[in-house]
Short mmCIF file of C-alpha atoms in Angstrom, two decimals:
data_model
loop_
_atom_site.label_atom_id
_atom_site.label_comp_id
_atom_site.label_asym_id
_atom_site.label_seq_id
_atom_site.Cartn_x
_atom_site.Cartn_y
_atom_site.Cartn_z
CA UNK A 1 -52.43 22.84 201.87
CA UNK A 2 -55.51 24.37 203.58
CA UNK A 3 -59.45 22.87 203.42
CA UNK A 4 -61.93 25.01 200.78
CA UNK A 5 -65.49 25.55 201.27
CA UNK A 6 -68.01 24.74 198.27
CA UNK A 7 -69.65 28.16 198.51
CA UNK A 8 -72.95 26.36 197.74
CA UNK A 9 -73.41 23.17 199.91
CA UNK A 10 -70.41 24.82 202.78
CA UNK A 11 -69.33 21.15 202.77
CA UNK A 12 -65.56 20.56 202.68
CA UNK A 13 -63.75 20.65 199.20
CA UNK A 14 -60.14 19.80 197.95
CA UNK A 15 -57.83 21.53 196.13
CA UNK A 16 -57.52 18.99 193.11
CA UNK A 17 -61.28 18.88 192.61
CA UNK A 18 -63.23 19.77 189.81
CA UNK A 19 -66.63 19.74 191.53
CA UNK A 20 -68.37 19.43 194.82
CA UNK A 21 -69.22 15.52 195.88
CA UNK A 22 -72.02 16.96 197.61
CA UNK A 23 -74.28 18.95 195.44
CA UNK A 24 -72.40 18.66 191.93
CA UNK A 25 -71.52 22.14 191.46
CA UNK A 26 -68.19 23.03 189.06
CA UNK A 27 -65.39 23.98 191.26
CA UNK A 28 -62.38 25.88 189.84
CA UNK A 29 -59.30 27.67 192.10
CA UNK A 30 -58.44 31.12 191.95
CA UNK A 31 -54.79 31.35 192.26
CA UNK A 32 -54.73 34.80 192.86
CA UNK A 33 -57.33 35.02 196.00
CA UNK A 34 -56.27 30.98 197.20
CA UNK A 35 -60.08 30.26 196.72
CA UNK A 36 -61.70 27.74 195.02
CA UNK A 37 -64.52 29.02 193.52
CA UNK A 38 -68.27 27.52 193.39
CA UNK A 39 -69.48 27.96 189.47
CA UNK A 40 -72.16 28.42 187.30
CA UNK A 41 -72.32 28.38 184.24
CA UNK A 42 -72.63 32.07 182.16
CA UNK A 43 -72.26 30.98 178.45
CA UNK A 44 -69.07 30.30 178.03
CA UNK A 45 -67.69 31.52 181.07
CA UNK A 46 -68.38 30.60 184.78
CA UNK A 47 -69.43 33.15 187.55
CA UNK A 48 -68.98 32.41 190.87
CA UNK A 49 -71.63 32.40 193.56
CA UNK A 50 -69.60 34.21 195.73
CA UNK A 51 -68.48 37.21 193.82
CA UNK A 52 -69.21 39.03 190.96
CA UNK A 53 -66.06 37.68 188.84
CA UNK A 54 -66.36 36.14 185.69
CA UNK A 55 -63.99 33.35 184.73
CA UNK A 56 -62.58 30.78 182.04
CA UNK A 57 -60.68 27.64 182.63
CA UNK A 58 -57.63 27.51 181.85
CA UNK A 59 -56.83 25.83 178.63
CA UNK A 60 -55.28 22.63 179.64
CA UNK A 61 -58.49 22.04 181.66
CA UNK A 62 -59.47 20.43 178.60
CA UNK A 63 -56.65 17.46 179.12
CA UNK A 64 -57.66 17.30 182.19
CA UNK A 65 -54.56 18.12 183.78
CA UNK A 66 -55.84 21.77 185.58
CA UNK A 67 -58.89 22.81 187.65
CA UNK A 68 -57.79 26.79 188.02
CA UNK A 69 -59.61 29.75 186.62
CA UNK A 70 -58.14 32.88 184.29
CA UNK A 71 -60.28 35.71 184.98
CA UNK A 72 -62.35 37.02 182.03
CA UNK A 73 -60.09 40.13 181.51
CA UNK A 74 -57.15 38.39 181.38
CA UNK A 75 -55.57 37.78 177.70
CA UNK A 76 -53.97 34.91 179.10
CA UNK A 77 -55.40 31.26 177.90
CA UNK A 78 -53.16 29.22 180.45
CA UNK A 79 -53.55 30.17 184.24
CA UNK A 80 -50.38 31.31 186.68
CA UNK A 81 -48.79 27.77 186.88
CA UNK A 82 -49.39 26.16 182.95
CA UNK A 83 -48.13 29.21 181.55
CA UNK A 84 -44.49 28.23 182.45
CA UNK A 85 -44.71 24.74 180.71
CA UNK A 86 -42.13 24.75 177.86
CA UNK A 87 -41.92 20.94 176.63
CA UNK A 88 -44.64 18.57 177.40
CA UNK A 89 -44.11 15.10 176.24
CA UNK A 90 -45.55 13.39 173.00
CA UNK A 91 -49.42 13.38 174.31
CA UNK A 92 -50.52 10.96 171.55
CA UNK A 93 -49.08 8.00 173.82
CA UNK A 94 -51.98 7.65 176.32
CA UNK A 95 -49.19 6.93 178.56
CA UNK A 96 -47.75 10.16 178.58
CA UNK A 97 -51.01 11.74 179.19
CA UNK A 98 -51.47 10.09 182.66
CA UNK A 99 -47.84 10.63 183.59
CA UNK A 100 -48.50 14.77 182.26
CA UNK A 101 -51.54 14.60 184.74
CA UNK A 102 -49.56 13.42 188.06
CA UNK A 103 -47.05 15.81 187.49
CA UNK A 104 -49.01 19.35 186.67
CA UNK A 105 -50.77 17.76 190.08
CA UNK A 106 -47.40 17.99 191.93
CA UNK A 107 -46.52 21.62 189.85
CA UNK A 108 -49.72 22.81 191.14
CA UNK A 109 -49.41 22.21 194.22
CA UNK A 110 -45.63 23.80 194.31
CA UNK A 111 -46.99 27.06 192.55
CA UNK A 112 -50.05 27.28 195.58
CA UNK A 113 -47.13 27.81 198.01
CA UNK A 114 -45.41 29.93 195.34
CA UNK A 115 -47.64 32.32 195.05
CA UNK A 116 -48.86 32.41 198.89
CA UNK A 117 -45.35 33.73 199.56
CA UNK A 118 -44.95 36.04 196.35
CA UNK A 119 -42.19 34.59 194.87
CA UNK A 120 -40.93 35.89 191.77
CA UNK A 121 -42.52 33.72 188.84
CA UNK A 122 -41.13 35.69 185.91
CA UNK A 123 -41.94 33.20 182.82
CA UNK A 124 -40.01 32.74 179.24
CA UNK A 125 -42.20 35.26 177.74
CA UNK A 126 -41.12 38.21 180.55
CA UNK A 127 -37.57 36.92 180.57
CA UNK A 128 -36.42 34.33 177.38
CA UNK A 129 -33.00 33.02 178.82
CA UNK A 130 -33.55 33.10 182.31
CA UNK A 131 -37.44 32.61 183.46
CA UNK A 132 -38.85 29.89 184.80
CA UNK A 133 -40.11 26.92 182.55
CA UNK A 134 -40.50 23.69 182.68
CA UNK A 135 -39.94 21.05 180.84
CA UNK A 136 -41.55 16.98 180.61
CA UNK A 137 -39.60 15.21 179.03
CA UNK A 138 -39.77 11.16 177.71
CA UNK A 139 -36.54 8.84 177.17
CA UNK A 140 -36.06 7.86 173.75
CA UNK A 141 -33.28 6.46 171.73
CA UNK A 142 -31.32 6.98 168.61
CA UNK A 143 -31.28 4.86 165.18
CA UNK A 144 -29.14 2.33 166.41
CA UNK A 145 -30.72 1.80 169.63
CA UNK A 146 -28.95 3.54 171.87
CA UNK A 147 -30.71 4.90 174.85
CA UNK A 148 -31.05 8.70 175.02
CA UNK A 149 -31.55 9.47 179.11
CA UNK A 150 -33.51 12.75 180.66
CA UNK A 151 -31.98 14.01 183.59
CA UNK A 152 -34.11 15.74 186.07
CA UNK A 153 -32.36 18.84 187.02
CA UNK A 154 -32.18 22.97 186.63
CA UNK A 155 -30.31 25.13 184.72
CA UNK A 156 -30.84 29.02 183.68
CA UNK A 157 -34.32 29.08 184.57
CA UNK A 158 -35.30 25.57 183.15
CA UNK A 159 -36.31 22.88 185.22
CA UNK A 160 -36.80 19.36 183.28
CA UNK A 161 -38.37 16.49 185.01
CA UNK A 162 -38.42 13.01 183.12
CA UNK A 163 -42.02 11.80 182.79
CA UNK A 164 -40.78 8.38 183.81
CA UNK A 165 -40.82 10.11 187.33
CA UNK A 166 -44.55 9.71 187.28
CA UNK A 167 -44.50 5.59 187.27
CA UNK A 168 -44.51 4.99 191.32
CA UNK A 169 -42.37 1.61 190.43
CA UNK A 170 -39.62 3.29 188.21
CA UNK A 171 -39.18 6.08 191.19
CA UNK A 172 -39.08 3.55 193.14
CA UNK A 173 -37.10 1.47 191.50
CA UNK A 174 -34.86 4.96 191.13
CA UNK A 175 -35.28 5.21 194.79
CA UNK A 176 -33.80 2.17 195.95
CA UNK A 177 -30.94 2.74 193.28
CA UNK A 178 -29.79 5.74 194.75
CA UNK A 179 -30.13 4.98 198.35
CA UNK A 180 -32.50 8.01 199.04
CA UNK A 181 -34.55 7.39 202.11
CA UNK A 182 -37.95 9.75 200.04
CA UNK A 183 -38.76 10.20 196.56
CA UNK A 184 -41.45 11.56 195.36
CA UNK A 185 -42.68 13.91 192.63
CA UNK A 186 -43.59 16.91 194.63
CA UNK A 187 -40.20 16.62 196.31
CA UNK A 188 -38.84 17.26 192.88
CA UNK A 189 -40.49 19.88 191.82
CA UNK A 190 -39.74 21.59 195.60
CA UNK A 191 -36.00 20.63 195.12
CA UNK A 192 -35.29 22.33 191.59
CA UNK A 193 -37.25 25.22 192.43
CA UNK A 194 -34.65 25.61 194.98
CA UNK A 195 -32.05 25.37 192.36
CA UNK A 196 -34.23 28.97 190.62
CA UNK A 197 -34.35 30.65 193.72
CA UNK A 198 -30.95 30.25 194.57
CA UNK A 199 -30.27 31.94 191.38
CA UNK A 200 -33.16 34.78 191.94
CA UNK A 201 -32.71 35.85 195.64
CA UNK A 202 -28.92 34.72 196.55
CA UNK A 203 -26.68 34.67 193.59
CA UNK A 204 -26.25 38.55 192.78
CA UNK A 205 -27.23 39.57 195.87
CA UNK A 206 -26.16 40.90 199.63
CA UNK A 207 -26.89 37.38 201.35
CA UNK A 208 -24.35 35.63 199.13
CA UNK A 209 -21.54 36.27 202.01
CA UNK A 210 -24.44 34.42 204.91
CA UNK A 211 -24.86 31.40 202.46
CA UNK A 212 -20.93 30.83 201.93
CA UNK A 213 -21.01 30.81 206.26
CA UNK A 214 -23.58 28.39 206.24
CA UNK A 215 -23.82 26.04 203.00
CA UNK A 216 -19.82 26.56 201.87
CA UNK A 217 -18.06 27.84 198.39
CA UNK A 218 -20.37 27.51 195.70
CA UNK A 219 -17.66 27.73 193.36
CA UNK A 220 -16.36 24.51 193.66
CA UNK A 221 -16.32 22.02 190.68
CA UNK A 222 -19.79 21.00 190.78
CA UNK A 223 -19.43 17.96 188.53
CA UNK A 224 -16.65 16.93 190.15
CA UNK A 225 -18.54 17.11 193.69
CA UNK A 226 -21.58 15.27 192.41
CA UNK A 227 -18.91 12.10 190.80
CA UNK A 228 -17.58 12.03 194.37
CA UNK A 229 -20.65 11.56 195.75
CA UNK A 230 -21.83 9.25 193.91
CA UNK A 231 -18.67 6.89 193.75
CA UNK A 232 -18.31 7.32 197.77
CA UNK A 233 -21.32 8.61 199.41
CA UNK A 234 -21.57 11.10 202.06
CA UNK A 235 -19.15 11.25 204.60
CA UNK A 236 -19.04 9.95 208.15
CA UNK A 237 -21.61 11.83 210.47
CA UNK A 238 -23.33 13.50 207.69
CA UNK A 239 -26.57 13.81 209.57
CA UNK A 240 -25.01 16.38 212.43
CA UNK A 241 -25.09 19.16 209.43
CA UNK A 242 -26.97 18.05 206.56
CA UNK A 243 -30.77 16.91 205.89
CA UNK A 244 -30.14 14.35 203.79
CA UNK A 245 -26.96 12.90 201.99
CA UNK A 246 -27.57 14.25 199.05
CA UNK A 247 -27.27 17.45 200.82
CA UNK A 248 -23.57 16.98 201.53
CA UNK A 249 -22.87 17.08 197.86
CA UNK A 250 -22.29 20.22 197.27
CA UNK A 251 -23.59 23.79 198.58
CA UNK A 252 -25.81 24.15 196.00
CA UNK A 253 -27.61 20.96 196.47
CA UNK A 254 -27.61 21.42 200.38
CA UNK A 255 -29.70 24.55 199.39
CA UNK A 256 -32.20 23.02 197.25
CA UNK A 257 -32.64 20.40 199.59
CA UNK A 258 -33.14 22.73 202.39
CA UNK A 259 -35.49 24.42 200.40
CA UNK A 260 -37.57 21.32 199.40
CA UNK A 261 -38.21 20.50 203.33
CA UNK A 262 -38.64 23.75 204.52
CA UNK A 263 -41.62 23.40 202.38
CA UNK A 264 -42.55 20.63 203.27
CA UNK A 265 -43.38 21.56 206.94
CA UNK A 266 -44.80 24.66 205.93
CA UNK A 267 -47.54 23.24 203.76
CA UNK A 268 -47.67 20.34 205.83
CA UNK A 269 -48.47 21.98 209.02
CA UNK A 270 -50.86 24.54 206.87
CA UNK A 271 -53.11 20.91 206.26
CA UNK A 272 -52.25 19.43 209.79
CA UNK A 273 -53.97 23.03 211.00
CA UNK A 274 -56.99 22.97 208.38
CA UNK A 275 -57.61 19.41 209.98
CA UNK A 276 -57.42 20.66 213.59
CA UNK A 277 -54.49 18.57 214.47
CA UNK A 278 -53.55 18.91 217.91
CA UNK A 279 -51.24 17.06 219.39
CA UNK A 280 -51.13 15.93 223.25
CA UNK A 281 -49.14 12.68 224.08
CA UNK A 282 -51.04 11.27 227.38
CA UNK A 283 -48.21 8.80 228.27
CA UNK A 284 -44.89 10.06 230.23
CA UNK A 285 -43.75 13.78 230.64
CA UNK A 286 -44.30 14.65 227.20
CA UNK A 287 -45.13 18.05 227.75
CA UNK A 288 -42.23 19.05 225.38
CA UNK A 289 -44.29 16.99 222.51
CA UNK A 290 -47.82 19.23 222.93
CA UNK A 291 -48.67 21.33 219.69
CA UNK A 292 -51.54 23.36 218.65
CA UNK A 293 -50.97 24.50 214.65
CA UNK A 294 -53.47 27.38 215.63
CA UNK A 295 -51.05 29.66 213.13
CA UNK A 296 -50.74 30.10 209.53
CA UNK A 297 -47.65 28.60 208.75
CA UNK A 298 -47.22 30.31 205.94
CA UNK A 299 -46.97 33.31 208.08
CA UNK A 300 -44.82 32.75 211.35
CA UNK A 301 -41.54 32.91 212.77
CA UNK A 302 -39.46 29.84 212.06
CA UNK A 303 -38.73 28.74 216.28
CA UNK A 304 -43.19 28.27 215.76
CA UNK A 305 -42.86 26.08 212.68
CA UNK A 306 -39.89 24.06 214.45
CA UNK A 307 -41.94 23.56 217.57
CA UNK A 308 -45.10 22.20 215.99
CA UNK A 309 -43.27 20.16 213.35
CA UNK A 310 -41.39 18.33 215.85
CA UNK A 311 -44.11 16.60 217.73
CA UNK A 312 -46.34 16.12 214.39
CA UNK A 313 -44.31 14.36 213.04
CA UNK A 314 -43.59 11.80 215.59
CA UNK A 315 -47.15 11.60 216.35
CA UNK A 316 -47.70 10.65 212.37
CA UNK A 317 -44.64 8.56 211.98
CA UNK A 318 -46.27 6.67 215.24
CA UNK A 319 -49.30 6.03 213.04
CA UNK A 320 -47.54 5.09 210.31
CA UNK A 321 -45.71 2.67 211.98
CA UNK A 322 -48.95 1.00 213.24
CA UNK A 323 -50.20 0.42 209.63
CA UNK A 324 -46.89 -1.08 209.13
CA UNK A 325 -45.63 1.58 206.55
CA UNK A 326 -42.54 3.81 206.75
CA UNK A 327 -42.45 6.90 208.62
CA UNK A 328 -43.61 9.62 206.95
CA UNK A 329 -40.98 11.88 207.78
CA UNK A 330 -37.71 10.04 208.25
CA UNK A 331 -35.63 12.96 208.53
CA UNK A 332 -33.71 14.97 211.77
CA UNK A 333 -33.59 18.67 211.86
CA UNK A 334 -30.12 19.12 213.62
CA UNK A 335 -29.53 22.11 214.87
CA UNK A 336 -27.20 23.29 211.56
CA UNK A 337 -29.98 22.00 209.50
CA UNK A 338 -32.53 24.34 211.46
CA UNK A 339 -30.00 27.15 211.38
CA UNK A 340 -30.07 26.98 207.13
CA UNK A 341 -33.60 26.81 206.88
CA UNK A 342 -33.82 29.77 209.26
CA UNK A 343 -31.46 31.52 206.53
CA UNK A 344 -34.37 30.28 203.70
CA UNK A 345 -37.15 31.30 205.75
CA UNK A 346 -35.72 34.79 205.91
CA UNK A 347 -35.51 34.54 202.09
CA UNK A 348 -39.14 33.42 201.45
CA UNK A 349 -40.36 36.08 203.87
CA UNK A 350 -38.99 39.07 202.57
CA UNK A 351 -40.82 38.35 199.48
CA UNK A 352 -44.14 37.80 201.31
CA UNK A 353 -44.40 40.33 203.10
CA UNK A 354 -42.52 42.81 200.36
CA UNK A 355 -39.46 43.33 202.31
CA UNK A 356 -37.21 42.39 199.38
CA UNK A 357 -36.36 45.45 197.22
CA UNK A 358 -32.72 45.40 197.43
CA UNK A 359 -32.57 41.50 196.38
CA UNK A 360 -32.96 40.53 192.54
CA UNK A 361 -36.31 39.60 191.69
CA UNK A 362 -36.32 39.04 188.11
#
């Protein structure tokens, strides 16, 4: 995630707010340019100071929950990332309203790397069985008490996340149950979406035969792979091929998961560069641990992303470990691990730079 500019003040702004601390002015992000705009007030609408564009917010501004703009001649009410909600949970609990807030947070920060890299985003409305939605759903129970669970997961399009996800003890709590090393609610939203683009650029198309070389048979029972998990774990020396354990599930989740942390470093080395994060250790022969993120990571080669994550994230880990927290990145990029992500990199950049036309789109 890159530093904005309030186009007012020039002081430094953030992508989440809704005006500059320093001279008060409305701010609102244009998804479509990856600005955040500087506002005033035209009537109803807002202009911005820095081009002649006339904008609205988008409707769930007024929940609080969104700080982008819809531009005047758009018939749209809901900007590029609300307009794929499907199923919000029952807002009248003020508890569900805070937990809807944290997580359009985390979806809005998945759809700024979504559209950087001009993904496909086809919605319900473009394509009813198979675009992308989500859905927030609560846990509830029957009559009789019975408890009636929400799964977070992805199917046809549909990605459901269970509000409950939003309370940083239950995830933890969840966490700790599962043995997972990182949970968090970005990381959710980054995994599933890996589930959809597995479906939109691999599925039906020429790289299927590259992703059975690297990730396995898809086709394999599924449920059955995810019980055996589960019951046993991952196997012995997991960690020479896979990210994380859950990884070694099955192919598909190996994906998804490679997905999720490839973008993690990429947006994480996009804000490590907007800082001007360089990295020179000044103990040792460390030369091999000297980065410069003088790049946009969002368009490189993958060896350049690999490089500069590398010492970053010992250098932050480092840190971490000082304040007496857990590293930040607890994770090893083996050299099969790197090797998949190369194969997803290739993905998302064919679609940024429009080299994609013989893949399905949607």
């Amino acid at each position: 995630m890159k530093l904005f500019e309030c186009q007012h003040c020039h002081r430094a702004v953030y992508f989440d707010n809704t005006a500059c601390l320093s001279c008060g002015h409305r701010l609102g992000y244009v998804a479509q340019r990856s600005v955040m705009a500087t506002l005033e007030p035209d009537g109803d609408l807002w202009r911005a100071l820095a081009e002649p564009e006339v904008y609205r917010f988008c409707a769930n501004a007024g929940q609080g929950v969104c700080n982008w703009l819809v531009p005047q001649s758009s018939a749209d009410e809901l900007c590029e990332a609300c307009r794929h909600n499907a199923t919000l949970p029952d807002l009248s609990n003020p508890d569900n309203l805070a937990r809807w807030r944290k997580l359009e947070a985390a979806k809005h920060h998945l759809f700024y790397s979504l559209i950087l890299w001009r993904l496909p985003r086809t919605d319900r409305t473009q394509d009813p069985e198979n675009g992308l939605a989500f859905e927030f759903l609560a846990e509830g129970q029957t009559a009789d008490g019975t408890p009636i669970p929400v799964l977070t997961g992805h199917s046809g399009g549909l990605i459901t996340l269970n509000v409950a996800e939003a309370d940083d003890p239950e995830r933890e709590a969840r966490r700790t149950q599962l043995h997972e090393t990182y949970r968090t609610l970005l990381g959710h939203f980054r995994h599933e979406i890996g589930h959809y683009y597995w479906d939109c650029l691999v599925r039906d198309s020429e790289h299927l035969a590259r992703f059975h070389e690297l990730f396995g048979d898809e086709t394999r029972d599924y449920g059955e792979a995810l019980k055996a998990h589960y019951e046993a774990g991952a196997p012995v020396g997991w960690e020479q091929s896979y990210i994380t354990p859950y990884a070694a599930a099955h192919p598909w989740e190996d994906f998804a998961e490679c997905w999720a942390h490839y973008m993690h470093i990429v947006d994480s080395l996009e804000t490590a560069g907007s800082f001007g994060v360089r990295i020179r250790p000044r103990a040792g022969e460390a030369d091999d641990l000297d980065a410069r993120i003088d790049f946009n990571p969002y368009r490189t080669t993958l060896t350049k992303l690999i490089e500069a994550w590398v010492p970053v994230t010992l250098a932050v880990n480092s840190l971490n470990r000082s304040m007496g927290q857990p590293d930040l990145y607890p994770f090893v990029l083996s050299n099969p691990v790197v090797t998949k992500m190369g194969f997803i990199h290739d993905l998302v950049q064919a679609c940024a730079t429009g080299e994609n036309a013989s893949t399905k789109l949607g």
